[in-house]
Coordinates of N, CA and C in Angstrom, one line a residue:
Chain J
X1 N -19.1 9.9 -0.5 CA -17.9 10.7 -0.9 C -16.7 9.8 -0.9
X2 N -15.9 10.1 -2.0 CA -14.6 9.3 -2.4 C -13.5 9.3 -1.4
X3 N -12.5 8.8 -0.7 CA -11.3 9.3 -0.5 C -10.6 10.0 -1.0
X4 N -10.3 9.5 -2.3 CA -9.2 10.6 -3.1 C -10.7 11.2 -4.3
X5 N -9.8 12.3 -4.6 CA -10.8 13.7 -5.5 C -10.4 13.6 -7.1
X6 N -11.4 13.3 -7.4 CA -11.1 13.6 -9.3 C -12.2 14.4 -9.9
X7 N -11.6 15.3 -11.2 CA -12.7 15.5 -11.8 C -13.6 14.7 -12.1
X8 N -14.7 15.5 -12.4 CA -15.9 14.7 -12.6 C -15.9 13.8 -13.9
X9 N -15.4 15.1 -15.2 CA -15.2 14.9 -16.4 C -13.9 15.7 -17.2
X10 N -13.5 15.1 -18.0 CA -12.5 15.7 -18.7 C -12.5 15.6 -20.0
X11 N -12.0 16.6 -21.4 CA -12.8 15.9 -22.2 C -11.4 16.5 -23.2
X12 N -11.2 16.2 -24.5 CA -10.3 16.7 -25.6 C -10.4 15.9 -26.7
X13 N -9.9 16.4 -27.7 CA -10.1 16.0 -29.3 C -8.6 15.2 -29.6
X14 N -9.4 14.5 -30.7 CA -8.4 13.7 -31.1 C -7.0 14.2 -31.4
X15 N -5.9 13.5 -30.9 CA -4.5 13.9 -31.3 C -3.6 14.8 -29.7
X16 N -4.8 14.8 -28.9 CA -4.7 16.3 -28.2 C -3.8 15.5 -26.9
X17 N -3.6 16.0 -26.0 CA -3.2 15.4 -24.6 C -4.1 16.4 -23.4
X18 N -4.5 15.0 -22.3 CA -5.6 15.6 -20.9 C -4.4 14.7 -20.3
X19 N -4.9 15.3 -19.3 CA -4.2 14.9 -17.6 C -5.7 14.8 -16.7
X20 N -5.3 14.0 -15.9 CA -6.4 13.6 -14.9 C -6.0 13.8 -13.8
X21 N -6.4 14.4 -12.8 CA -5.5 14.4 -11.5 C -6.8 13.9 -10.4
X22 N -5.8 13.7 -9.7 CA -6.3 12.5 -8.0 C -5.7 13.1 -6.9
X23 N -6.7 14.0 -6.3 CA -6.2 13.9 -4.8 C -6.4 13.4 -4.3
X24 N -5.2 13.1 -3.2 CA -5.5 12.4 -1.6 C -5.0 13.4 -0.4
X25 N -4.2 12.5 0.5 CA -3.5 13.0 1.6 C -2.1 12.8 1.7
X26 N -1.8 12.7 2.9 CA -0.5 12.2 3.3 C -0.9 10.9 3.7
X27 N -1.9 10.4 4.0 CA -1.8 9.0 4.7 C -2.2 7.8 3.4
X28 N -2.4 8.7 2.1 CA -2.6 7.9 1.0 C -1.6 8.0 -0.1
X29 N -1.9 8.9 -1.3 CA -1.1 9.3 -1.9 C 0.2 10.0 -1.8
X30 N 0.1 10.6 -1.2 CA 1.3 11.2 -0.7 C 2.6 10.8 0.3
X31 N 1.9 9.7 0.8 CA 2.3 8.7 1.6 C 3.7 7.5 0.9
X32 N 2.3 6.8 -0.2 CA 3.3 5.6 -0.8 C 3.2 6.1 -2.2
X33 N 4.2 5.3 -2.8 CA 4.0 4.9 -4.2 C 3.1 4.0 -4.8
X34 N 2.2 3.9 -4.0 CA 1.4 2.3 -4.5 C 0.0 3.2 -5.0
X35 N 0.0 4.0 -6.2 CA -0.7 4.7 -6.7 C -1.2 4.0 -8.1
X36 N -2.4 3.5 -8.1 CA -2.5 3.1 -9.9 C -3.8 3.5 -10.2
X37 N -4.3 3.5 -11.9 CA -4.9 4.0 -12.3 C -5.5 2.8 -13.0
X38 N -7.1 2.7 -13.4 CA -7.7 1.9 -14.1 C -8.8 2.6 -15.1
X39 N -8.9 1.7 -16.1 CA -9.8 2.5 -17.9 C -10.9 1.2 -17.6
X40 N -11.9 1.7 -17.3 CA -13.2 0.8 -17.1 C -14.1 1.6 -18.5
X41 N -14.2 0.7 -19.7 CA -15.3 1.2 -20.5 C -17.1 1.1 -20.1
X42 N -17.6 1.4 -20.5 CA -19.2 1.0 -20.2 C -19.5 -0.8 -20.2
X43 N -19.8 -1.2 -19.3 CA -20.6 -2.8 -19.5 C -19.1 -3.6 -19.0
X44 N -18.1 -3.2 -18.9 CA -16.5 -3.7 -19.1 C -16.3 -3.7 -17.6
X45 N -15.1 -4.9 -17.0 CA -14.4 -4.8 -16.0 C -13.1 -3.7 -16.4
X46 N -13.0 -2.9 -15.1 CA -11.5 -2.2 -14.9 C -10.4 -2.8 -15.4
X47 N -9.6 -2.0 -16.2 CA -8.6 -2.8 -16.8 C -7.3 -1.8 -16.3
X48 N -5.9 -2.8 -15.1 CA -5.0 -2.1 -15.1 C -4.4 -0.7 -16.2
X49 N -4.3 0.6 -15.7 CA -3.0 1.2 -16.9 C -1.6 1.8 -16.4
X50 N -2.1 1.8 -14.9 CA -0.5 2.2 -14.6 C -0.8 1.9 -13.0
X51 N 0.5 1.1 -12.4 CA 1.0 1.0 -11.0 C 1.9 1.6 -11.0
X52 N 2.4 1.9 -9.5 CA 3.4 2.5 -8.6 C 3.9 3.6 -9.4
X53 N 2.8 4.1 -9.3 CA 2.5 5.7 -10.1 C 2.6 5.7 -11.3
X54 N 3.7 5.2 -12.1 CA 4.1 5.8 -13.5 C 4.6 4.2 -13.9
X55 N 4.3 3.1 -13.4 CA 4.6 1.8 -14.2 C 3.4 1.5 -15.4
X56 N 3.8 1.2 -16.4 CA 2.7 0.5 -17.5 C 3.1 -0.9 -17.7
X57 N 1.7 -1.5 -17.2 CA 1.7 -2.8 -17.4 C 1.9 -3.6 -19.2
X58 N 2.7 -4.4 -19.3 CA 2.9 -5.3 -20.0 C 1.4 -4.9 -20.8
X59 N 1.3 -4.2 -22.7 CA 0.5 -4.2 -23.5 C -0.2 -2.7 -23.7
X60 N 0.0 -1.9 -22.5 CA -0.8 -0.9 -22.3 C -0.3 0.0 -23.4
X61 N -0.6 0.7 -24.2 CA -0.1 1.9 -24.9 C 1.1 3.0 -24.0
X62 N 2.1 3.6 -24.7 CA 3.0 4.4 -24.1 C 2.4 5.7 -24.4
X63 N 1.5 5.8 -24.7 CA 0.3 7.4 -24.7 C 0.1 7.2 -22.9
X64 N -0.1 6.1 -22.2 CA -0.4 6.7 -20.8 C 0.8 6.8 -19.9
X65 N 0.5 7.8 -19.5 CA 2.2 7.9 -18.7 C 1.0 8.5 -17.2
X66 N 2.1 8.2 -15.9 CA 1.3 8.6 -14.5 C 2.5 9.4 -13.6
X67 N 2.2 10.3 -12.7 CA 2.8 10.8 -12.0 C 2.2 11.5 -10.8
X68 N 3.3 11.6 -10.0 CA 2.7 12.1 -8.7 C 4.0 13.6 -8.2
X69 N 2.8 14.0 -7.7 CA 4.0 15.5 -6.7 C 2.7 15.6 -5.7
X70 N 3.6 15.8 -4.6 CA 2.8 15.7 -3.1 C 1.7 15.0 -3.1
X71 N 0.5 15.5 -2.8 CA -1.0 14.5 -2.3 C -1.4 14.6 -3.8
X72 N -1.1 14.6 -5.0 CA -1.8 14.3 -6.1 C -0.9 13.7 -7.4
X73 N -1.8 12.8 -7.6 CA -1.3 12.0 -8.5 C -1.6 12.5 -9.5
X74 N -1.2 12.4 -11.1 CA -1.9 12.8 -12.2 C -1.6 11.7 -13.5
X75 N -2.8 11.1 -14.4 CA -2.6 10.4 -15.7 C -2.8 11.3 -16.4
X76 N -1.7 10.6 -17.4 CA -1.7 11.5 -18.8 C -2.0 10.8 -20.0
X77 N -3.0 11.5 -20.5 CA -3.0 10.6 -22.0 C -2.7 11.3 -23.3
X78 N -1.8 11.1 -24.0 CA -1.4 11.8 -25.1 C -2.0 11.6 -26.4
X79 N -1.8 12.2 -27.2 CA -2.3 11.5 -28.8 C -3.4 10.6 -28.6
X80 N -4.5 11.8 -28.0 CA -6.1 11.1 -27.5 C -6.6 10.1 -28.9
X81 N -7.5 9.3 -28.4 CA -7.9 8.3 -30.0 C -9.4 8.2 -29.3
X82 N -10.3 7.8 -30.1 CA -11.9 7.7 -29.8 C -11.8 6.4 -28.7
X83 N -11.1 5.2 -28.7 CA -11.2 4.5 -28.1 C -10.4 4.7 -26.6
X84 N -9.8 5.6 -26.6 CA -9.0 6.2 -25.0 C -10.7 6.3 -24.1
X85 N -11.9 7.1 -24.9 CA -13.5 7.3 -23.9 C -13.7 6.5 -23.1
X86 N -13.6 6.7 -22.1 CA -14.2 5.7 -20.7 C -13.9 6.5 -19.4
X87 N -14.2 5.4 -18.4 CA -14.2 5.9 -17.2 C -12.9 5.8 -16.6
X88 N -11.9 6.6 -15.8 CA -11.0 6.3 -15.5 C -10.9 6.5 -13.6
X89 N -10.9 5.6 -13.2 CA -10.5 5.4 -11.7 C -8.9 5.3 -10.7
X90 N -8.4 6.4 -10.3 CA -7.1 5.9 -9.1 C -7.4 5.3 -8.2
X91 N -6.2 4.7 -7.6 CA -6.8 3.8 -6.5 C -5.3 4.1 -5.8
X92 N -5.5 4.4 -4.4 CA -4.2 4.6 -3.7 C -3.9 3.5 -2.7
X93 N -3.1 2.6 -2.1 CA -2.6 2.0 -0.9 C -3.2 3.6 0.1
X94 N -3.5 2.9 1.7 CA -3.5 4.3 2.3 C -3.2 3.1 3.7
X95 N -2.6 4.0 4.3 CA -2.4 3.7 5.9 C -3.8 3.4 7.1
X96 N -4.6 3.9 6.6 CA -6.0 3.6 7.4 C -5.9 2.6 7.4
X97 N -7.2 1.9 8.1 CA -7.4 0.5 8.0 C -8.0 -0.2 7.2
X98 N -8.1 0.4 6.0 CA -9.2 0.1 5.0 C -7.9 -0.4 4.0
X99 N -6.6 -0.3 3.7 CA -5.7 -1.0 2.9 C -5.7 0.3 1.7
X100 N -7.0 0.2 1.6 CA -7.7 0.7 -0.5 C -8.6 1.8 -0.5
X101 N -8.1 2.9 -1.6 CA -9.1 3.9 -1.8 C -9.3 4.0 -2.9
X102 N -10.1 4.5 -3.9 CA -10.6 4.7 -4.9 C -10.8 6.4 -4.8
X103 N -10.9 6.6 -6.2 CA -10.9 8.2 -6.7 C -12.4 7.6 -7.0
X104 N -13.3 9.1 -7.3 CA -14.8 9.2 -7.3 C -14.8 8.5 -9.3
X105 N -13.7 8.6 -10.2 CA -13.8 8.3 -11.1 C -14.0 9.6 -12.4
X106 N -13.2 9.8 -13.0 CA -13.4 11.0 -14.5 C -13.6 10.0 -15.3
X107 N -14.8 10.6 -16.7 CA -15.5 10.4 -17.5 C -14.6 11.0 -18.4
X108 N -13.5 10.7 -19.1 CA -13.5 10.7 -21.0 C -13.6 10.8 -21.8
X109 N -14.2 12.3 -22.7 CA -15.0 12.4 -23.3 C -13.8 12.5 -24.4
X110 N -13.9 12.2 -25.7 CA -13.2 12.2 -27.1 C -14.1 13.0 -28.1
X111 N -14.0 14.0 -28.2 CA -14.8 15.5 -28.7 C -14.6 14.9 -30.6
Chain O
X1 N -3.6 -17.9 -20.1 CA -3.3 -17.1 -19.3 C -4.1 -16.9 -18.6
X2 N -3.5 -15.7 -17.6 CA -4.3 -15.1 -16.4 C -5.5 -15.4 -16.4
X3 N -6.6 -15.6 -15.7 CA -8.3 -15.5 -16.0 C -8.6 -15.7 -14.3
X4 N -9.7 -14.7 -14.4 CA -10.6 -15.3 -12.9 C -12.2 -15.1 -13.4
X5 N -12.8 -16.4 -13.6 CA -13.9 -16.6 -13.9 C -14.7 -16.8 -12.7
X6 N -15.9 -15.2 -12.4 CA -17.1 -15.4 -11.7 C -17.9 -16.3 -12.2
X7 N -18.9 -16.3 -10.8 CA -20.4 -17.4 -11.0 C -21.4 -16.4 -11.2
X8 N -22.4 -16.7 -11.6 CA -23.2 -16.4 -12.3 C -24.3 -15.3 -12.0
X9 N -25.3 -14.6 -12.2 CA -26.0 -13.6 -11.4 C -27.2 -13.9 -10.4
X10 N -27.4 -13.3 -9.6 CA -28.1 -13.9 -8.3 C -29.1 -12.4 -7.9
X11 N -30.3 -13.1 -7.8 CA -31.1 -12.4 -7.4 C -31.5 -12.7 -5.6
X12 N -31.9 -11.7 -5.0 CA -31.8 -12.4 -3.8 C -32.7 -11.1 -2.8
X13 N -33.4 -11.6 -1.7 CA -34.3 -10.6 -1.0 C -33.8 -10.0 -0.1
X14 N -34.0 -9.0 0.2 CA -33.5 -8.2 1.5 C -33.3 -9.0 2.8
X15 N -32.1 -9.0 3.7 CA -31.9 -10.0 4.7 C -31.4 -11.2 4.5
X16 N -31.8 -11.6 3.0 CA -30.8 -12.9 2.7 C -28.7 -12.5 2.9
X17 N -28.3 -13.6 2.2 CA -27.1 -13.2 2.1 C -26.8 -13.9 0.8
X18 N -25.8 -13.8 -0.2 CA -25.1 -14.4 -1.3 C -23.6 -14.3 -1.2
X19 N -23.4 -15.4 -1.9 CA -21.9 -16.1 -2.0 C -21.6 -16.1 -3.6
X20 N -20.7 -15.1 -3.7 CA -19.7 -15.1 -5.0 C -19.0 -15.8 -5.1
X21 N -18.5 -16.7 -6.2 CA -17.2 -17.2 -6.3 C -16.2 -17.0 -7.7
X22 N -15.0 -16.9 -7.5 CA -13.8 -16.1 -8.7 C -12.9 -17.3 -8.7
X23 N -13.2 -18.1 -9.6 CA -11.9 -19.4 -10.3 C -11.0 -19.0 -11.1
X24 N -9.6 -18.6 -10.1 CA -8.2 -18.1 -10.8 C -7.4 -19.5 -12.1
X25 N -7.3 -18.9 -13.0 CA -6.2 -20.0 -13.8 C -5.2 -19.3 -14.4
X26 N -4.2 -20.2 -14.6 CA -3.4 -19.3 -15.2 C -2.5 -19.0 -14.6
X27 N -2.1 -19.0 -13.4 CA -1.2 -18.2 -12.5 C -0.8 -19.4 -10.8
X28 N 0.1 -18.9 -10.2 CA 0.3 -19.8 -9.1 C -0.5 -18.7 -8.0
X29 N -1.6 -19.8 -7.7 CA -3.0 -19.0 -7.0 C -2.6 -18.5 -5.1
X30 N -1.4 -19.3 -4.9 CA -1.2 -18.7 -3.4 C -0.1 -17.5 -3.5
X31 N 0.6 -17.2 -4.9 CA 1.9 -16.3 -4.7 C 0.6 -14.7 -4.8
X32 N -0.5 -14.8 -4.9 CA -1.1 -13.1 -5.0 C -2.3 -13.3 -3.9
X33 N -3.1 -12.4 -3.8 CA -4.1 -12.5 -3.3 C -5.5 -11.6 -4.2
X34 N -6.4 -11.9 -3.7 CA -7.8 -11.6 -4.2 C -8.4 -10.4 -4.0
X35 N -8.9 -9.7 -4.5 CA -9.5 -8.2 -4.2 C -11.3 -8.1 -4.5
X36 N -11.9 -7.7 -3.7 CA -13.0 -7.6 -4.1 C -13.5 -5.9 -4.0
X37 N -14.1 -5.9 -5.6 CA -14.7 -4.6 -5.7 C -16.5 -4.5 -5.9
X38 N -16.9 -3.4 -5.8 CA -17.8 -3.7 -6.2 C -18.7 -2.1 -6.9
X39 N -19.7 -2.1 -7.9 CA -20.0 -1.1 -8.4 C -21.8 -0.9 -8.4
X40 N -22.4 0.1 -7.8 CA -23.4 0.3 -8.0 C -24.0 1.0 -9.1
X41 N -25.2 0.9 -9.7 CA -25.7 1.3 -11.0 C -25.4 2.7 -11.1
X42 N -24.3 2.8 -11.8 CA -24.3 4.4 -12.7 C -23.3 5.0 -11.4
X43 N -22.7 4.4 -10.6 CA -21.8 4.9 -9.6 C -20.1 4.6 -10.1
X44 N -19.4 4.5 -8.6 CA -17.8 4.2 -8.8 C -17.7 3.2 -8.3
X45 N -16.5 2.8 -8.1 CA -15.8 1.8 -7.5 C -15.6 1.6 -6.5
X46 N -16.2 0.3 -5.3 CA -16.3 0.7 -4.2 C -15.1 -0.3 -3.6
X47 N -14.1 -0.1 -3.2 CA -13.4 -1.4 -2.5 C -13.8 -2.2 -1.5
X48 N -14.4 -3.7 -1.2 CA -14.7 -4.2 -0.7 C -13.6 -4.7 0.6
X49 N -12.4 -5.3 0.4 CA -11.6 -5.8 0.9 C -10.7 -6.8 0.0
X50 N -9.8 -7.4 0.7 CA -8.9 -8.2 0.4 C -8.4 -9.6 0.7
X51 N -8.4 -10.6 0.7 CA -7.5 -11.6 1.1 C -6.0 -12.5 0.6
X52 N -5.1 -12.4 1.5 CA -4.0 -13.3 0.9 C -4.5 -14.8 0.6
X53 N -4.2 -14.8 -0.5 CA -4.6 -16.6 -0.7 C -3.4 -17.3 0.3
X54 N -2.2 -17.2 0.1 CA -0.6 -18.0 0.7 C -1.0 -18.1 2.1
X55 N -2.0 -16.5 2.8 CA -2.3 -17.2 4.4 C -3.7 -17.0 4.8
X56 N -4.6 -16.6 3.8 CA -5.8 -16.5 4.3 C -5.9 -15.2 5.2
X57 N -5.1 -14.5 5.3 CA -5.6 -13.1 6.3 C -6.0 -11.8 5.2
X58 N -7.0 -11.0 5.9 CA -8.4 -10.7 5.2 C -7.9 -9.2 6.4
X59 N -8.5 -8.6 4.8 CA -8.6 -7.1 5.9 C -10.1 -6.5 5.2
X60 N -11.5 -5.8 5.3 CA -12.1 -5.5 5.1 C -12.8 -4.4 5.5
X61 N -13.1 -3.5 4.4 CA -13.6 -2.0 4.4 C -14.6 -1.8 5.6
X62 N -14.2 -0.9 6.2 CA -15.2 -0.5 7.3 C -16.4 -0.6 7.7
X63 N -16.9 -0.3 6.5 CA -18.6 0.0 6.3 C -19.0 -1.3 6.2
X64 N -18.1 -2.3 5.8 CA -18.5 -3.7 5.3 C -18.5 -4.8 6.4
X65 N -17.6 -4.2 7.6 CA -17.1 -5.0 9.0 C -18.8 -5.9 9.2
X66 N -17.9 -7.4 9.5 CA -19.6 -7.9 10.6 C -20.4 -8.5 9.3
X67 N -20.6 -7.9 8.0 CA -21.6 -8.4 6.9 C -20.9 -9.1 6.0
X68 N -19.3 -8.7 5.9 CA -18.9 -9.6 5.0 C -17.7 -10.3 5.0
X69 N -17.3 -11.5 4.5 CA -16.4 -12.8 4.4 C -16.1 -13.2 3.3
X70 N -14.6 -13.0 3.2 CA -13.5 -13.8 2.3 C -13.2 -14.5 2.7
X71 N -13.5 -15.8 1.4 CA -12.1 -17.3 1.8 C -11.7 -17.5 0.5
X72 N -10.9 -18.3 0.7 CA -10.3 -19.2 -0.7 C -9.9 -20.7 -0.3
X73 N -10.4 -20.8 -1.5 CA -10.1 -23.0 -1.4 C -8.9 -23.0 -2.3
X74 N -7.6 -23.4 -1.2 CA -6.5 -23.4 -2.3 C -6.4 -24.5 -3.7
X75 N -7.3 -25.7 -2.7 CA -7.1 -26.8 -3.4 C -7.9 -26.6 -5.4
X76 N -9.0 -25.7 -5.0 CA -9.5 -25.5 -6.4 C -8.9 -23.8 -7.0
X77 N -8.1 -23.4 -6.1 CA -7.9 -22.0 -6.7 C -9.5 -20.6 -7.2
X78 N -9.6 -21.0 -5.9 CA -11.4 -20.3 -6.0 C -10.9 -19.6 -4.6
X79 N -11.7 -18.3 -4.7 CA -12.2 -17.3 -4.1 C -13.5 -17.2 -3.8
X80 N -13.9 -16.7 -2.8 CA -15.5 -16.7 -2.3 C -15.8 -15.3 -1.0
X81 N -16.7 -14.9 -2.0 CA -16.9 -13.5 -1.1 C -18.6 -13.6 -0.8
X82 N -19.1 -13.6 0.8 CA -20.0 -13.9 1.3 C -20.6 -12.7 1.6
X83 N -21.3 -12.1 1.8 CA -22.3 -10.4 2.0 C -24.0 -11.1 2.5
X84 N -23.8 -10.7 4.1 CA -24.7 -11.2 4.5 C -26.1 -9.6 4.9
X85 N -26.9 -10.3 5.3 CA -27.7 -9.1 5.4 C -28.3 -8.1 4.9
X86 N -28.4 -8.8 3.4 CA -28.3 -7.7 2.3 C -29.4 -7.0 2.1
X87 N -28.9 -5.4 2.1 CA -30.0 -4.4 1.8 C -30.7 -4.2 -0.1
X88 N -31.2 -3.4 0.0 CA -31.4 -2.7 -1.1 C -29.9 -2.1 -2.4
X89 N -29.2 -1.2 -1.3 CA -28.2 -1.0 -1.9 C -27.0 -1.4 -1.7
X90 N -27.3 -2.6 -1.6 CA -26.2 -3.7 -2.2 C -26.5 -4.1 -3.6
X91 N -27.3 -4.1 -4.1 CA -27.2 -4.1 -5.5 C -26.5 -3.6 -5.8
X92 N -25.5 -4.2 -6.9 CA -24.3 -3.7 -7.3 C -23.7 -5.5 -8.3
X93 N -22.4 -4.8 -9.5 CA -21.9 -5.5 -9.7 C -20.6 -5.6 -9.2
X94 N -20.5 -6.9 -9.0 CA -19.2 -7.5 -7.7 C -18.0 -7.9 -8.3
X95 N -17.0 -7.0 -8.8 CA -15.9 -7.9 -9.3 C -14.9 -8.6 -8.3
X96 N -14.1 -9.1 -8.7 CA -13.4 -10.1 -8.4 C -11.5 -9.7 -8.9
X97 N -10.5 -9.6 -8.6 CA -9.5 -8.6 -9.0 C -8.3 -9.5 -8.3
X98 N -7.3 -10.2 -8.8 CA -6.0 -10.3 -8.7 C -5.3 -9.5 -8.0
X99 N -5.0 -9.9 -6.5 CA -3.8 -8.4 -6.0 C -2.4 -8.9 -6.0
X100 N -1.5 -8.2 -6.5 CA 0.0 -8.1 -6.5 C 0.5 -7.8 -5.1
X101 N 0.8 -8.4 -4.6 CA 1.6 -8.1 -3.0 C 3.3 -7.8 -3.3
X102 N 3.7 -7.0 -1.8 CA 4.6 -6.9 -1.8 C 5.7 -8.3 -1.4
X103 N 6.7 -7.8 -1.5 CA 7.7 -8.7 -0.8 C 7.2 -9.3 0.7
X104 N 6.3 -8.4 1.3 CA 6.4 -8.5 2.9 C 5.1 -9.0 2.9
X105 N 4.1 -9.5 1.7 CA 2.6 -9.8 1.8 C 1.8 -8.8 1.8
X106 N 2.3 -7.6 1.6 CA 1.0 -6.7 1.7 C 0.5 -6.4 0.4
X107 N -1.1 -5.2 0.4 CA -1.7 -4.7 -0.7 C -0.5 -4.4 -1.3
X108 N -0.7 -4.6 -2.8 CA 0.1 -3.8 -3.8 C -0.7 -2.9 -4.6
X109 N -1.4 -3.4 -5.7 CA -2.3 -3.3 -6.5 C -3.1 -4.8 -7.0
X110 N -3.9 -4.5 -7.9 CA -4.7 -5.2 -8.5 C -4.5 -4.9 -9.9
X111 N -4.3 -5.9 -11.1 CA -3.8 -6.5 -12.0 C -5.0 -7.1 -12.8
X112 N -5.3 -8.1 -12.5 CA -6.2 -8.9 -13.5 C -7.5 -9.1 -12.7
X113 N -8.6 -8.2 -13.4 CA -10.0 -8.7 -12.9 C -11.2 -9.5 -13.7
X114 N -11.8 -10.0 -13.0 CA -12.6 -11.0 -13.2 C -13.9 -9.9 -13.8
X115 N -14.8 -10.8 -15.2 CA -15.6 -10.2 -15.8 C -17.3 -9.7 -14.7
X116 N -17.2 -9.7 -13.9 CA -18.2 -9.3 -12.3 C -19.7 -10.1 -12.4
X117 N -19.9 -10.1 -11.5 CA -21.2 -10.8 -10.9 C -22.3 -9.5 -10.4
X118 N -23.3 -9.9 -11.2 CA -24.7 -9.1 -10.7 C -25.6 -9.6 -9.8
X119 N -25.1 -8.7 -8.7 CA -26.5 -8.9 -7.6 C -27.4 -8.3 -7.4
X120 N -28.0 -8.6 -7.6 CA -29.7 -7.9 -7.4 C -30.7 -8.3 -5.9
X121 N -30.9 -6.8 -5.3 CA -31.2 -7.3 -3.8 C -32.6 -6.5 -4.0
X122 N -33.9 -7.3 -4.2 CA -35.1 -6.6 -4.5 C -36.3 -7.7 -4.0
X123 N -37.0 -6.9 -3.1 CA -38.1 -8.0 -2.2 C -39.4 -8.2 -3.4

């Protein structure tokens, strides 16, 4: 079982806008800003798309935007495209002693 | 630019142990530190642990305490993640991940990962 909670799957058609949401706690999410989000395709390493909740790294499309209110964080992807499909992972800073948590990961489906 | 090139895939028996290694270029290899993740077939993303390259201090996932070891050789800008005692499900691919630290040295995030290492743990 994950630390933080995501849907399993999420899915929309081209043009459309999804949101992905990530629970945590207080001792994770809700805690820091050190919230980011990763787009791992099939066979592919994790590729950054957004730190400290709502930053987009240098190349990333401005279709992803990230945000947080209390223990849940949420990505958003707007003006879906076939290539947006993959897996997407959060990952929170958390106060435990483990540093790092991971969301269980939503599946991307492009209908 | 950025790159952290893993070594290559390793097959290895129950009880052994294997040694990863992630060759950073591109970047000044002590201002970040190293992240190790790892992924089981058809699963998520499991975080392994961490180490600062600038001091070598390592903090590592619970479940992993006692079996596993980060270092880095500054002099080659290489990382090495050691996993001793390996079961069955350790099988998994091992990436290797750039962390961004704070001002004060701590986790930030992870930025640039390395294309992963397959281990295969099967008697």
């Amino acid at each position: 079982q994950s630390a933080l909670t995501q849907p399993a799957s999420v899915s929309g058609s081209p043009g459309q806008s999804i949101t992905i949401s990530c629970t945590g706690t207080s001792s994770d999410v809700g805690g820091y800003n050190y919230v980011s989000w990763y787009q791992q395709h099939p066979g592919k390493a994790p590729k950054l798309m957004i730190y400290d909740v709502s930053n987009r790294p240098s190349g990333v499309s401005n279709r992803f935007s990230g945000s947080k209110s209390g223990n849940t964080a949420s990505l958003t992807i707007s003006g879906l495209q076939a290539e947006d499909e993959a897996d997407y992972y959060c990952s929170s800073y958390t106060s435990s002693s483990t540093d790092v948590v991971f969301g269980g990961g939503t599946k991307l489906t492009v209908l | 630019q950025v790159q952290l090139v893993q070594s290559g895939a390793e097959v290895k028996k129950p009880g052994a142990s294997v040694k990863v290694s992630c060759k950073a270029s591109g970047y000044t290899f002590t201002s970040y530190g190293i992240s190790w993740v790892r992924q089981a077939p058809g699963q998520g993303l499991e975080w392994m642990g961490w180490i600062s390259a600038y001091n070598g201090n390592t903090n590592y996932a619970q479940k992993l305490q006692g079996r596993v070891t980060m270092t880095t050789d500054t002099s080659t800008s290489t990382a090495y993640m050691e996993l001793r005692s390996l079961r069955s499900d350790d099988t998994a691919v091992y990436y290797c991940a750039r962390v961004v630290v704070t001002a004060m040295g701590d986790y930030y995030y992870m930025d640039v990962w390395g294309k992963g290492t397959t281990v295969t743990v099967s008697s």
